[in-house]
PDB file of C-alpha atoms and ligand atoms in Angstrom:
ATOM      1  CA  UNK A  11      79.961 -54.341 -29.808  1.00  0.00           C
ATOM      2  CA  UNK A  12      77.016 -53.039 -31.807  1.00  0.00           C
ATOM      3  CA  UNK A  13      77.339 -52.417 -35.511  1.00  0.00           C
ATOM      4  CA  UNK A  14      76.877 -48.645 -34.978  1.00  0.00           C
ATOM      5  CA  UNK A  15      79.675 -48.485 -32.376  1.00  0.00           C
ATOM      6  CA  UNK A  16      81.972 -50.421 -34.732  1.00  0.00           C
ATOM      7  CA  UNK A  17      81.068 -48.118 -37.609  1.00  0.00           C
ATOM      8  CA  UNK A  18      81.793 -44.859 -35.753  1.00  0.00           C
ATOM      9  CA  UNK A  19      85.091 -46.359 -34.555  1.00  0.00           C
ATOM     10  CA  UNK A  20      85.954 -47.131 -38.149  1.00  0.00           C
ATOM     11  CA  UNK A  21      85.096 -43.555 -39.200  1.00  0.00           C
ATOM     12  CA  UNK A  22      87.213 -42.195 -36.366  1.00  0.00           C
ATOM     13  CA  UNK A  23      90.125 -44.321 -37.507  1.00  0.00           C
ATOM     14  CA  UNK A  24      89.656 -43.360 -41.180  1.00  0.00           C
ATOM     15  CA  UNK A  25      89.296 -39.600 -40.767  1.00  0.00           C
ATOM     16  CA  UNK A  26      91.571 -39.064 -37.738  1.00  0.00           C
ATOM     17  CA  UNK A  27      94.714 -38.626 -39.899  1.00  0.00           C
ATOM     18  CA  UNK A  28      93.125 -35.898 -42.110  1.00  0.00           C
ATOM     19  CA  UNK A  29      95.107 -32.689 -41.937  1.00  0.00           C
ATOM     20  CA  UNK A  30      92.921 -30.322 -43.943  1.00  0.00           C
ATOM     21  CA  UNK A  31      91.275 -27.215 -42.521  1.00  0.00           C
ATOM     22  CA  UNK A  32      92.450 -24.636 -40.008  1.00  0.00           C
ATOM     23  CA  UNK A  33      91.580 -24.066 -36.374  1.00  0.00           C
ATOM     24  CA  UNK A  34      89.604 -20.769 -36.158  1.00  0.00           C
ATOM     25  CA  UNK A  35      91.755 -17.887 -34.991  1.00  0.00           C
ATOM     26  CA  UNK A  36      89.662 -14.765 -35.616  1.00  0.00           C
ATOM     27  CA  UNK A  37      88.518 -15.175 -32.015  1.00  0.00           C
ATOM     28  CA  UNK A  38      92.043 -15.421 -30.487  1.00  0.00           C
ATOM     29  CA  UNK A  39      91.031 -17.801 -27.689  1.00  0.00           C
ATOM     30  CA  UNK A  40      89.766 -20.417 -30.189  1.00  0.00           C
ATOM     31  CA  UNK A  41      93.229 -20.778 -31.737  1.00  0.00           C
ATOM     32  CA  UNK A  42      94.367 -22.631 -28.592  1.00  0.00           C
ATOM     33  CA  UNK A  43      92.334 -25.717 -29.579  1.00  0.00           C
ATOM     34  CA  UNK A  44      94.215 -28.896 -30.428  1.00  0.00           C
ATOM     35  CA  UNK A  45      93.687 -29.698 -34.141  1.00  0.00           C
ATOM     36  CA  UNK A  46      93.854 -33.428 -33.345  1.00  0.00           C
ATOM     37  CA  UNK A  47      90.784 -33.415 -31.080  1.00  0.00           C
ATOM     38  CA  UNK A  48      88.172 -35.604 -32.744  1.00  0.00           C
ATOM     39  CA  UNK A  49      85.012 -37.109 -31.297  1.00  0.00           C
ATOM     40  CA  UNK A  50      81.848 -38.737 -32.637  1.00  0.00           C
ATOM     41  CA  UNK A  51      78.728 -39.269 -30.486  1.00  0.00           C
ATOM     42  CA  UNK A  52      75.247 -40.650 -31.098  1.00  0.00           C
ATOM     43  CA  UNK A  53      72.348 -40.534 -28.621  1.00  0.00           C
ATOM     44  CA  UNK A  54      69.083 -42.257 -29.541  1.00  0.00           C
ATOM     45  CA  UNK A  55      65.655 -41.151 -28.377  1.00  0.00           C
ATOM     46  CA  UNK A  56      65.436 -44.262 -26.202  1.00  0.00           C
ATOM     47  CA  UNK A  57      68.589 -43.147 -24.396  1.00  0.00           C
ATOM     48  CA  UNK A  58      71.314 -45.324 -25.945  1.00  0.00           C
ATOM     49  CA  UNK A  59      74.689 -43.559 -26.095  1.00  0.00           C
ATOM     50  CA  UNK A  60      77.563 -44.289 -28.505  1.00  0.00           C
ATOM     51  CA  UNK A  61      80.887 -42.446 -28.244  1.00  0.00           C
ATOM     52  CA  UNK A  62      84.325 -42.599 -29.797  1.00  0.00           C
ATOM     53  CA  UNK A  63      87.339 -40.301 -29.395  1.00  0.00           C
ATOM     54  CA  UNK A  64      87.440 -36.961 -27.592  1.00  0.00           C
ATOM     55  CA  UNK A  65      83.773 -36.861 -26.666  1.00  0.00           C
ATOM     56  CA  UNK A  66      84.365 -35.550 -23.108  1.00  0.00           C
ATOM     57  CA  UNK A  67      86.640 -32.667 -24.158  1.00  0.00           C
ATOM     58  CA  UNK A  68      85.017 -29.319 -23.310  1.00  0.00           C
ATOM     59  CA  UNK A  69      84.880 -26.561 -25.910  1.00  0.00           C
ATOM     60  CA  UNK A  70      82.761 -23.460 -26.570  1.00  0.00           C
ATOM     61  CA  UNK A  71      79.542 -24.121 -28.440  1.00  0.00           C
ATOM     62  CA  UNK A  72      79.806 -21.031 -30.710  1.00  0.00           C
ATOM     63  CA  UNK A  73      77.195 -20.819 -33.467  1.00  0.00           C
ATOM     64  CA  UNK A  74      75.473 -24.050 -32.503  1.00  0.00           C
ATOM     65  CA  UNK A  75      74.000 -21.992 -29.646  1.00  0.00           C
ATOM     66  CA  UNK A  76      71.940 -20.061 -32.217  1.00  0.00           C
ATOM     67  CA  UNK A  77      69.376 -22.814 -32.719  1.00  0.00           C
ATOM     68  CA  UNK A  78      68.703 -23.055 -28.979  1.00  0.00           C
ATOM     69  CA  UNK A  79      68.345 -19.312 -28.373  1.00  0.00           C
ATOM     70  CA  UNK A  80      66.024 -19.218 -31.393  1.00  0.00           C
ATOM     71  CA  UNK A  81      63.854 -21.841 -29.656  1.00  0.00           C
ATOM     72  CA  UNK A  82      63.759 -19.747 -26.485  1.00  0.00           C
ATOM     73  CA  UNK A  83      62.856 -16.612 -28.482  1.00  0.00           C
ATOM     74  CA  UNK A  84      60.019 -18.571 -30.135  1.00  0.00           C
ATOM     75  CA  UNK A  85      58.738 -19.564 -26.706  1.00  0.00           C
ATOM     76  CA  UNK A  86      58.986 -15.932 -25.572  1.00  0.00           C
ATOM     77  CA  UNK A  87      57.272 -14.313 -28.568  1.00  0.00           C
ATOM     78  CA  UNK A  88      55.733 -16.903 -30.889  1.00  0.00           C
ATOM     79  CA  UNK A  89      56.322 -17.322 -34.628  1.00  0.00           C
ATOM     80  CA  UNK A  90      54.687 -14.217 -36.036  1.00  0.00           C
ATOM     81  CA  UNK A  91      56.336 -11.654 -33.754  1.00  0.00           C
ATOM     82  CA  UNK A  92      59.727 -13.263 -34.259  1.00  0.00           C
ATOM     83  CA  UNK A  93      59.262 -13.325 -38.034  1.00  0.00           C
ATOM     84  CA  UNK A  94      58.756  -9.558 -38.039  1.00  0.00           C
ATOM     85  CA  UNK A  95      62.290  -9.177 -36.639  1.00  0.00           C
ATOM     86  CA  UNK A  96      64.246 -12.071 -38.145  1.00  0.00           C
ATOM     87  CA  UNK A  97      63.504 -13.840 -41.439  1.00  0.00           C
ATOM     88  CA  UNK A  98      63.830 -17.511 -42.380  1.00  0.00           C
ATOM     89  CA  UNK A  99      65.548 -17.276 -45.781  1.00  0.00           C
ATOM     90  CA  UNK A 100      69.001 -18.707 -46.469  1.00  0.00           C
ATOM     91  CA  UNK A 101      71.511 -16.159 -47.744  1.00  0.00           C
ATOM     92  CA  UNK A 102      74.289 -18.160 -49.353  1.00  0.00           C
ATOM     93  CA  UNK A 103      76.564 -15.617 -47.658  1.00  0.00           C
ATOM     94  CA  UNK A 104      79.222 -16.270 -45.006  1.00  0.00           C
ATOM     95  CA  UNK A 105      77.974 -16.338 -41.412  1.00  0.00           C
ATOM     96  CA  UNK A 106      79.665 -13.052 -40.565  1.00  0.00           C
ATOM     97  CA  UNK A 107      78.774 -11.188 -43.743  1.00  0.00           C
ATOM     98  CA  UNK A 108      78.090  -7.637 -42.815  1.00  0.00           C
ATOM     99  CA  UNK A 109      74.385  -7.691 -42.244  1.00  0.00           C
ATOM    100  CA  UNK A 110      72.605  -7.864 -45.704  1.00  0.00           C
ATOM    101  CA  UNK A 111      69.181  -6.920 -44.495  1.00  0.00           C
ATOM    102  CA  UNK A 112      66.102  -7.809 -46.509  1.00  0.00           C
ATOM    103  CA  UNK A 113      65.493  -4.570 -48.381  1.00  0.00           C
ATOM    104  CA  UNK A 114      61.752  -4.605 -47.945  1.00  0.00           C
ATOM    105  CA  UNK A 115      61.493  -5.612 -44.312  1.00  0.00           C
ATOM    106  CA  UNK A 116      64.930  -4.533 -43.021  1.00  0.00           C
ATOM    107  CA  UNK A 117      65.170  -7.862 -41.215  1.00  0.00           C
ATOM    108  CA  UNK A 118      68.284 -10.025 -41.072  1.00  0.00           C
ATOM    109  CA  UNK A 119      67.650 -12.951 -43.437  1.00  0.00           C
ATOM    110  CA  UNK A 120      67.726 -15.735 -40.855  1.00  0.00           C
ATOM    111  CA  UNK A 121      68.680 -16.470 -37.222  1.00  0.00           C
ATOM    112  CA  UNK A 122      71.788 -18.541 -38.107  1.00  0.00           C
ATOM    113  CA  UNK A 123      73.874 -15.711 -39.572  1.00  0.00           C
ATOM    114  CA  UNK A 124      75.448 -13.544 -36.896  1.00  0.00           C
ATOM    115  CA  UNK A 125      73.187 -10.530 -37.525  1.00  0.00           C
ATOM    116  CA  UNK A 126      70.046 -12.658 -37.161  1.00  0.00           C
ATOM    117  CA  UNK A 127      71.405 -14.397 -34.088  1.00  0.00           C
ATOM    118  CA  UNK A 128      72.238 -11.097 -32.376  1.00  0.00           C
ATOM    119  CA  UNK A 129      68.729  -9.797 -33.174  1.00  0.00           C
ATOM    120  CA  UNK A 130      67.196 -13.039 -31.846  1.00  0.00           C
ATOM    121  CA  UNK A 131      69.181 -12.969 -28.604  1.00  0.00           C
ATOM    122  CA  UNK A 132      68.291  -9.293 -28.102  1.00  0.00           C
ATOM    123  CA  UNK A 133      64.619 -10.338 -27.953  1.00  0.00           C
ATOM    124  CA  UNK A 134      64.988 -12.807 -25.082  1.00  0.00           C
ATOM    125  CA  UNK A 135      62.833 -11.909 -22.110  1.00  0.00           C
ATOM    126  CA  UNK A 136      64.165 -11.239 -18.623  1.00  0.00           C
ATOM    127  CA  UNK A 137      64.421  -8.478 -16.082  1.00  0.00           C
ATOM    128  CA  UNK A 138      67.945  -7.228 -16.803  1.00  0.00           C
ATOM    129  CA  UNK A 139      71.096  -8.863 -18.145  1.00  0.00           C
ATOM    130  CA  UNK A 140      71.600 -11.266 -15.241  1.00  0.00           C
ATOM    131  CA  UNK A 141      68.130 -12.747 -15.468  1.00  0.00           C
ATOM    132  CA  UNK A 142      68.374 -13.099 -19.244  1.00  0.00           C
ATOM    133  CA  UNK A 143      71.691 -14.900 -18.896  1.00  0.00           C
ATOM    134  CA  UNK A 144      70.239 -17.200 -16.220  1.00  0.00           C
ATOM    135  CA  UNK A 145      67.304 -18.053 -18.475  1.00  0.00           C
ATOM    136  CA  UNK A 146      69.733 -18.961 -21.255  1.00  0.00           C
ATOM    137  CA  UNK A 147      71.912 -21.091 -18.987  1.00  0.00           C
ATOM    138  CA  UNK A 148      68.855 -22.867 -17.556  1.00  0.00           C
ATOM    139  CA  UNK A 149      67.691 -23.604 -21.070  1.00  0.00           C
ATOM    140  CA  UNK A 150      71.079 -25.118 -21.982  1.00  0.00           C
ATOM    141  CA  UNK A 151      70.896 -27.218 -18.820  1.00  0.00           C
ATOM    142  CA  UNK A 152      67.545 -28.673 -19.913  1.00  0.00           C
ATOM    143  CA  UNK A 153      69.130 -29.781 -23.180  1.00  0.00           C
ATOM    144  CA  UNK A 154      72.407 -31.132 -21.774  1.00  0.00           C
ATOM    145  CA  UNK A 155      71.087 -32.484 -18.486  1.00  0.00           C
ATOM    146  CA  UNK A 156      73.795 -30.740 -16.469  1.00  0.00           C
ATOM    147  CA  UNK A 157      74.912 -27.324 -15.263  1.00  0.00           C
ATOM    148  CA  UNK A 158      76.593 -25.345 -17.998  1.00  0.00           C
ATOM    149  CA  UNK A 159      79.223 -22.653 -17.644  1.00  0.00           C
ATOM    150  CA  UNK A 160      80.603 -19.835 -19.741  1.00  0.00           C
ATOM    151  CA  UNK A 161      84.263 -19.855 -20.654  1.00  0.00           C
ATOM    152  CA  UNK A 162      85.362 -16.414 -19.478  1.00  0.00           C
ATOM    153  CA  UNK A 163      88.522 -16.142 -21.630  1.00  0.00           C
ATOM    154  CA  UNK A 164      86.505 -16.893 -24.786  1.00  0.00           C
ATOM    155  CA  UNK A 165      83.753 -14.477 -23.796  1.00  0.00           C
ATOM    156  CA  UNK A 166      86.314 -11.723 -23.195  1.00  0.00           C
ATOM    157  CA  UNK A 167      88.149 -12.632 -26.389  1.00  0.00           C
ATOM    158  CA  UNK A 168      84.923 -12.287 -28.432  1.00  0.00           C
ATOM    159  CA  UNK A 169      83.931  -9.143 -26.629  1.00  0.00           C
ATOM    160  CA  UNK A 170      87.254  -7.416 -27.265  1.00  0.00           C
ATOM    161  CA  UNK A 171      87.619  -8.458 -30.896  1.00  0.00           C
ATOM    162  CA  UNK A 172      83.975  -8.642 -32.070  1.00  0.00           C
ATOM    163  CA  UNK A 173      84.011  -5.390 -34.063  1.00  0.00           C
ATOM    164  CA  UNK A 174      82.108  -6.886 -36.986  1.00  0.00           C
ATOM    165  CA  UNK A 175      79.334  -8.119 -34.725  1.00  0.00           C
ATOM    166  CA  UNK A 176      79.253  -4.726 -33.031  1.00  0.00           C
ATOM    167  CA  UNK A 177      78.958  -2.991 -36.404  1.00  0.00           C
ATOM    168  CA  UNK A 178      76.028  -5.253 -37.333  1.00  0.00           C
ATOM    169  CA  UNK A 179      74.285  -4.437 -34.079  1.00  0.00           C
ATOM    170  CA  UNK A 180      74.682  -0.709 -34.744  1.00  0.00           C
ATOM    171  CA  UNK A 181      73.277  -1.080 -38.255  1.00  0.00           C
ATOM    172  CA  UNK A 182      70.295  -3.015 -36.940  1.00  0.00           C
ATOM    173  CA  UNK A 183      69.753  -0.339 -34.317  1.00  0.00           C
ATOM    174  CA  UNK A 184      69.798   2.224 -37.127  1.00  0.00           C
ATOM    175  CA  UNK A 185      67.019   0.276 -38.891  1.00  0.00           C
ATOM    176  CA  UNK A 186      65.041  -0.086 -35.679  1.00  0.00           C
ATOM    177  CA  UNK A 187      65.380  -3.879 -35.685  1.00  0.00           C
ATOM    178  CA  UNK A 188      66.930  -4.145 -32.229  1.00  0.00           C
ATOM    179  CA  UNK A 189      66.575  -2.278 -28.998  1.00  0.00           C
ATOM    180  CA  UNK A 190      68.959   0.539 -28.096  1.00  0.00           C
ATOM    181  CA  UNK A 191      70.781  -1.453 -25.436  1.00  0.00           C
ATOM    182  CA  UNK A 192      73.044  -3.081 -27.980  1.00  0.00           C
ATOM    183  CA  UNK A 193      75.959  -3.638 -25.585  1.00  0.00           C
ATOM    184  CA  UNK A 194      73.765  -5.844 -23.402  1.00  0.00           C
ATOM    185  CA  UNK A 195      72.492  -7.740 -26.469  1.00  0.00           C
ATOM    186  CA  UNK A 196      76.031  -8.290 -27.755  1.00  0.00           C
ATOM    187  CA  UNK A 197      77.268  -9.447 -24.352  1.00  0.00           C
ATOM    188  CA  UNK A 198      74.470 -11.990 -24.132  1.00  0.00           C
ATOM    189  CA  UNK A 199      75.255 -13.180 -27.668  1.00  0.00           C
ATOM    190  CA  UNK A 200      78.985 -13.514 -26.861  1.00  0.00           C
ATOM    191  CA  UNK A 201      78.064 -15.342 -23.642  1.00  0.00           C
ATOM    192  CA  UNK A 202      75.813 -17.854 -25.399  1.00  0.00           C
ATOM    193  CA  UNK A 203      78.594 -18.546 -27.922  1.00  0.00           C
ATOM    194  CA  UNK A 204      81.021 -19.115 -25.013  1.00  0.00           C
ATOM    195  CA  UNK A 205      78.955 -21.801 -23.283  1.00  0.00           C
ATOM    196  CA  UNK A 206      81.119 -24.882 -22.672  1.00  0.00           C
ATOM    197  CA  UNK A 207      79.893 -28.255 -23.928  1.00  0.00           C
ATOM    198  CA  UNK A 208      81.289 -31.651 -24.782  1.00  0.00           C
ATOM    199  CA  UNK A 209      80.569 -33.561 -27.961  1.00  0.00           C
ATOM    200  CA  UNK A 210      78.493 -35.947 -25.845  1.00  0.00           C
ATOM    201  CA  UNK A 211      76.419 -32.950 -24.689  1.00  0.00           C
ATOM    202  CA  UNK A 212      75.861 -31.882 -28.295  1.00  0.00           C
ATOM    203  CA  UNK A 213      74.552 -35.333 -29.225  1.00  0.00           C
ATOM    204  CA  UNK A 214      72.163 -35.255 -26.235  1.00  0.00           C
ATOM    205  CA  UNK A 215      70.987 -31.786 -27.291  1.00  0.00           C
ATOM    206  CA  UNK A 216      70.390 -33.046 -30.830  1.00  0.00           C
ATOM    207  CA  UNK A 217      68.585 -36.134 -29.499  1.00  0.00           C
ATOM    208  CA  UNK A 218      66.359 -33.803 -27.458  1.00  0.00           C
ATOM    209  CA  UNK A 219      65.273 -32.104 -30.669  1.00  0.00           C
ATOM    210  CA  UNK A 220      64.820 -35.524 -32.302  1.00  0.00           C
ATOM    211  CA  UNK A 221      62.606 -36.494 -29.356  1.00  0.00           C
ATOM    212  CA  UNK A 222      60.107 -33.614 -29.779  1.00  0.00           C
ATOM    213  CA  UNK A 223      61.991 -31.382 -27.380  1.00  0.00           C
ATOM    214  CA  UNK A 224      62.282 -33.837 -24.487  1.00  0.00           C
ATOM    215  CA  UNK A 225      65.757 -34.802 -23.252  1.00  0.00           C
ATOM    216  CA  UNK A 226      65.858 -38.601 -23.708  1.00  0.00           C
ATOM    217  CA  UNK A 227      68.249 -39.100 -20.780  1.00  0.00           C
ATOM    218  CA  UNK A 228      66.609 -36.894 -18.119  1.00  0.00           C
ATOM    219  CA  UNK A 229      63.054 -36.805 -19.590  1.00  0.00           C
ATOM    220  CA  UNK A 230      63.018 -33.030 -19.037  1.00  0.00           C
ATOM    221  CA  UNK A 231      61.128 -31.025 -21.668  1.00  0.00           C
ATOM    222  CA  UNK A 232      63.785 -28.588 -22.931  1.00  0.00           C
ATOM    223  CA  UNK A 233      61.635 -26.668 -25.409  1.00  0.00           C
ATOM    224  CA  UNK A 234      57.953 -26.518 -26.234  1.00  0.00           C
ATOM    225  CA  UNK A 235      57.378 -29.322 -28.757  1.00  0.00           C
ATOM    226  CA  UNK A 236      55.362 -26.988 -31.022  1.00  0.00           C
ATOM    227  CA  UNK A 237      58.548 -25.115 -31.890  1.00  0.00           C
ATOM    228  CA  UNK A 238      60.820 -28.061 -32.675  1.00  0.00           C
ATOM    229  CA  UNK A 239      59.688 -28.074 -36.308  1.00  0.00           C
ATOM    230  CA  UNK A 240      60.647 -24.374 -36.628  1.00  0.00           C
ATOM    231  CA  UNK A 241      64.135 -25.025 -35.240  1.00  0.00           C
ATOM    232  CA  UNK A 242      64.649 -28.045 -37.506  1.00  0.00           C
ATOM    233  CA  UNK A 243      63.429 -26.181 -40.609  1.00  0.00           C
ATOM    234  CA  UNK A 244      65.913 -23.376 -40.033  1.00  0.00           C
ATOM    235  CA  UNK A 245      68.686 -25.903 -39.391  1.00  0.00           C
ATOM    236  CA  UNK A 246      67.852 -27.692 -42.643  1.00  0.00           C
ATOM    237  CA  UNK A 247      67.867 -24.546 -44.788  1.00  0.00           C
ATOM    238  CA  UNK A 248      70.466 -22.360 -43.026  1.00  0.00           C
ATOM    239  CA  UNK A 249      72.373 -24.456 -40.460  1.00  0.00           C
ATOM    240  CA  UNK A 250      75.552 -25.077 -42.437  1.00  0.00           C
ATOM    241  CA  UNK A 251      76.014 -21.538 -43.767  1.00  0.00           C
ATOM    242  CA  UNK A 252      77.005 -21.323 -47.389  1.00  0.00           C
ATOM    243  CA  UNK A 253      77.256 -25.079 -47.556  1.00  0.00           C
ATOM    244  CA  UNK A 254      73.636 -25.531 -46.436  1.00  0.00           C
ATOM    245  CA  UNK A 255      72.491 -26.510 -49.931  1.00  0.00           C
ATOM    246  CA  UNK A 256      75.206 -29.078 -50.517  1.00  0.00           C
ATOM    247  CA  UNK A 257      74.706 -30.507 -47.031  1.00  0.00           C
ATOM    248  CA  UNK A 258      70.948 -30.860 -47.622  1.00  0.00           C
ATOM    249  CA  UNK A 259      71.725 -32.565 -50.931  1.00  0.00           C
ATOM    250  CA  UNK A 260      74.408 -34.951 -49.706  1.00  0.00           C
ATOM    251  CA  UNK A 261      73.538 -35.623 -46.054  1.00  0.00           C
ATOM    252  CA  UNK A 262      69.856 -34.711 -45.946  1.00  0.00           C
ATOM    253  CA  UNK A 263      69.175 -34.071 -42.254  1.00  0.00           C
ATOM    254  CA  UNK A 264      68.874 -30.837 -40.224  1.00  0.00           C
ATOM    255  CA  UNK A 265      72.224 -29.759 -38.749  1.00  0.00           C
ATOM    256  CA  UNK A 266      74.160 -26.862 -37.253  1.00  0.00           C
ATOM    257  CA  UNK A 267      77.881 -26.168 -37.151  1.00  0.00           C
ATOM    258  CA  UNK A 268      80.084 -23.845 -35.100  1.00  0.00           C
ATOM    259  CA  UNK A 269      83.552 -22.367 -35.683  1.00  0.00           C
ATOM    260  CA  UNK A 270      85.006 -24.200 -32.681  1.00  0.00           C
ATOM    261  CA  UNK A 271      84.561 -27.428 -34.683  1.00  0.00           C
ATOM    262  CA  UNK A 272      81.262 -28.918 -33.535  1.00  0.00           C
ATOM    263  CA  UNK A 273      78.482 -30.146 -35.793  1.00  0.00           C
ATOM    264  CA  UNK A 274      75.200 -31.516 -34.475  1.00  0.00           C
ATOM    265  CA  UNK A 275      72.510 -33.145 -36.568  1.00  0.00           C
ATOM    266  CA  UNK A 276      69.040 -34.459 -35.865  1.00  0.00           C
ATOM    267  CA  UNK A 277      67.362 -37.583 -37.217  1.00  0.00           C
ATOM    268  CA  UNK A 278      63.774 -36.665 -36.328  1.00  0.00           C
ATOM    269  CA  UNK A 279      62.075 -39.326 -34.234  1.00  0.00           C
ATOM    270  CA  UNK A 280      65.293 -41.389 -34.028  1.00  0.00           C
ATOM    271  CA  UNK A 281      68.520 -39.866 -32.704  1.00  0.00           C
ATOM    272  CA  UNK A 282      70.979 -37.006 -32.388  1.00  0.00           C
ATOM    273  CA  UNK A 283      74.507 -37.172 -33.792  1.00  0.00           C
ATOM    274  CA  UNK A 284      77.434 -34.861 -33.045  1.00  0.00           C
ATOM    275  CA  UNK A 285      81.024 -34.549 -34.174  1.00  0.00           C
ATOM    276  CA  UNK A 286      83.801 -32.393 -32.790  1.00  0.00           C
ATOM    277  CA  UNK A 287      87.069 -31.601 -34.532  1.00  0.00           C
ATOM    278  CA  UNK A 288      88.468 -28.042 -34.530  1.00  0.00           C
ATOM    279  CA  UNK A 289      89.960 -27.672 -38.054  1.00  0.00           C
ATOM    280  CA  UNK A 290      87.317 -25.942 -40.192  1.00  0.00           C
ATOM    281  CA  UNK A 291      86.984 -25.115 -43.886  1.00  0.00           C
ATOM    282  CA  UNK A 292      86.437 -21.704 -45.483  1.00  0.00           C
ATOM    283  CA  UNK A 293      82.700 -21.869 -44.705  1.00  0.00           C
ATOM    284  CA  UNK A 294      83.291 -22.488 -40.992  1.00  0.00           C
ATOM    285  CA  UNK A 295      82.389 -26.206 -40.989  1.00  0.00           C
ATOM    286  CA  UNK A 296      84.564 -28.901 -39.407  1.00  0.00           C
ATOM    287  CA  UNK A 297      86.321 -30.838 -42.175  1.00  0.00           C
ATOM    288  CA  UNK A 298      86.388 -34.182 -40.340  1.00  0.00           C
ATOM    289  CA  UNK A 299      82.779 -33.645 -39.303  1.00  0.00           C
ATOM    290  CA  UNK A 300      81.637 -33.198 -42.904  1.00  0.00           C
ATOM    291  CA  UNK A 301      83.278 -36.495 -43.890  1.00  0.00           C
ATOM    292  CA  UNK A 302      81.797 -38.394 -40.955  1.00  0.00           C
ATOM    293  CA  UNK A 303      78.263 -37.189 -41.647  1.00  0.00           C
ATOM    294  CA  UNK A 304      78.413 -38.023 -45.341  1.00  0.00           C
ATOM    295  CA  UNK A 305      79.579 -41.539 -44.508  1.00  0.00           C
ATOM    296  CA  UNK A 306      76.950 -42.005 -41.776  1.00  0.00           C
ATOM    297  CA  UNK A 307      74.208 -40.739 -44.056  1.00  0.00           C
ATOM    298  CA  UNK A 308      75.146 -43.260 -46.735  1.00  0.00           C
ATOM    299  CA  UNK A 309      75.558 -46.189 -44.390  1.00  0.00           C
ATOM    300  CA  UNK A 310      72.349 -45.596 -42.411  1.00  0.00           C
ATOM    301  CA  UNK A 311      70.123 -44.086 -45.139  1.00  0.00           C
ATOM    302  CA  UNK A 312      69.700 -40.877 -43.223  1.00  0.00           C
ATOM    303  CA  UNK A 313      68.615 -38.644 -46.116  1.00  0.00           C
ATOM    304  CA  UNK A 314      65.067 -37.513 -45.320  1.00  0.00           C
ATOM    305  CA  UNK A 315      63.993 -37.543 -48.959  1.00  0.00           C
ATOM    306  CA  UNK A 316      65.365 -40.940 -49.864  1.00  0.00           C
ATOM    307  CA  UNK A 317      62.168 -42.908 -50.379  1.00  0.00           C
ATOM    308  CA  UNK A 318      63.798 -45.950 -51.998  1.00  0.00           C
ATOM    309  CA  UNK A 319      61.842 -49.154 -51.668  1.00  0.00           C
ATOM    310  CA  UNK A 320      62.933 -51.203 -48.679  1.00  0.00           C
ATOM    311  CA  UNK A 321      64.955 -48.349 -47.262  1.00  0.00           C
ATOM    312  CA  UNK A 322      65.368 -48.475 -43.512  1.00  0.00           C
ATOM    313  CA  UNK A 323      66.131 -45.037 -42.079  1.00  0.00           C
ATOM    314  CA  UNK A 324      68.668 -45.282 -39.238  1.00  0.00           C
ATOM    315  CA  UNK A 325      68.070 -48.935 -38.348  1.00  0.00           C
ATOM    316  CA  UNK A 326      70.652 -49.822 -35.718  1.00  0.00           C
TER     317      UNK A 326
HETATM  318  O1  DON B  20      80.107 -14.323 -33.548  1.00  0.00           O
HETATM  319  C1  DON B  20      80.944 -15.138 -33.943  1.00  0.00           C
HETATM  320  O2  DON B  20      81.600 -14.950 -34.946  1.00  0.00           O
HETATM  321  C2  DON B  20      81.106 -16.412 -33.154  1.00  0.00           C
HETATM  322  N1  DON B  20      80.794 -16.212 -31.771  1.00  0.00           N
HETATM  323  C3  DON B  20      80.227 -17.522 -33.666  1.00  0.00           C
HETATM  324  C4  DON B  20      80.523 -17.884 -35.071  1.00  0.00           C
HETATM  325  C5  DON B  20      80.264 -19.282 -35.461  1.00  0.00           C
HETATM  326  O3  DON B  20      80.413 -20.267 -34.771  1.00  0.00           O
HETATM  327  C6  DON B  20      79.924 -19.395 -36.855  1.00  0.00           C
HETATM  328  N2  DON B  20      80.039 -20.761 -37.233  1.00  0.00           N
HETATM  329  N3  DON B  20      80.358 -21.367 -38.096  1.00  0.00           N
END
């Protein structure tokens, strides 16, 4: 067994018994998750795969989808057009905070908070809702390497209860930041959040970003390599919501979390790492996941700004 496989098994054993955090319930369907589910996966850019625990369990991707739809919006419109609609500044606010538009520009602060993600998704090109959804699903397939599906009960659950998101969309419509067809934009946003993945998929998706946008298992280019740096910058500054600063300080690699309990992180030029465990903290980040990443970062010198002499970044 490799040292990395042994190490993730040890982390799984150490943090499995944790009982902190709560399974998200504000989207009723998410509350059905088993709090004991726990998986850790690593995929390297040369295609090695390491898994422990519940890495084949399917769950909805939730906010982790935001980085991928942002990549597609960049491909559709380019940096400057997108920047006019959605900023790139962290807020320090919760992900669902009711809008907080930049006063000067009336833009949502960044594409990782819900308002910014809804605005981003509303910009995706396509002739009608069905084509836009197909473009999104095809994009997810390039990253995961397999067909992806939407979990209907979760989609309906978000759609019925998403009053806060709906209010944000109306406010953005009022400021002229999104198009008038807000119901279609919200549906597409709820659909992208309801895409089913496994923890193994998340690690492959992260490894694709680590590999300049090319899936290291299938060799399919999932996103134009010019935009990978934009996605990673946003992940680094805004990916972990109001813990983004502490994450950057302690773990030091670009990452994104979702309320269903996934976290994916990218070691540029090396590998993708993902964890899945549904209990989350008050910020919306998986509590077991946070522990695992801090331990991995220490053990494998993952922090991007650690320039210590003789340091070997992710040598496995
Ligand atoms: O709109 C929502 O609230 C969810 N579909 C996504 C939220 C989410 O995952 C935020 N993550 N921490």
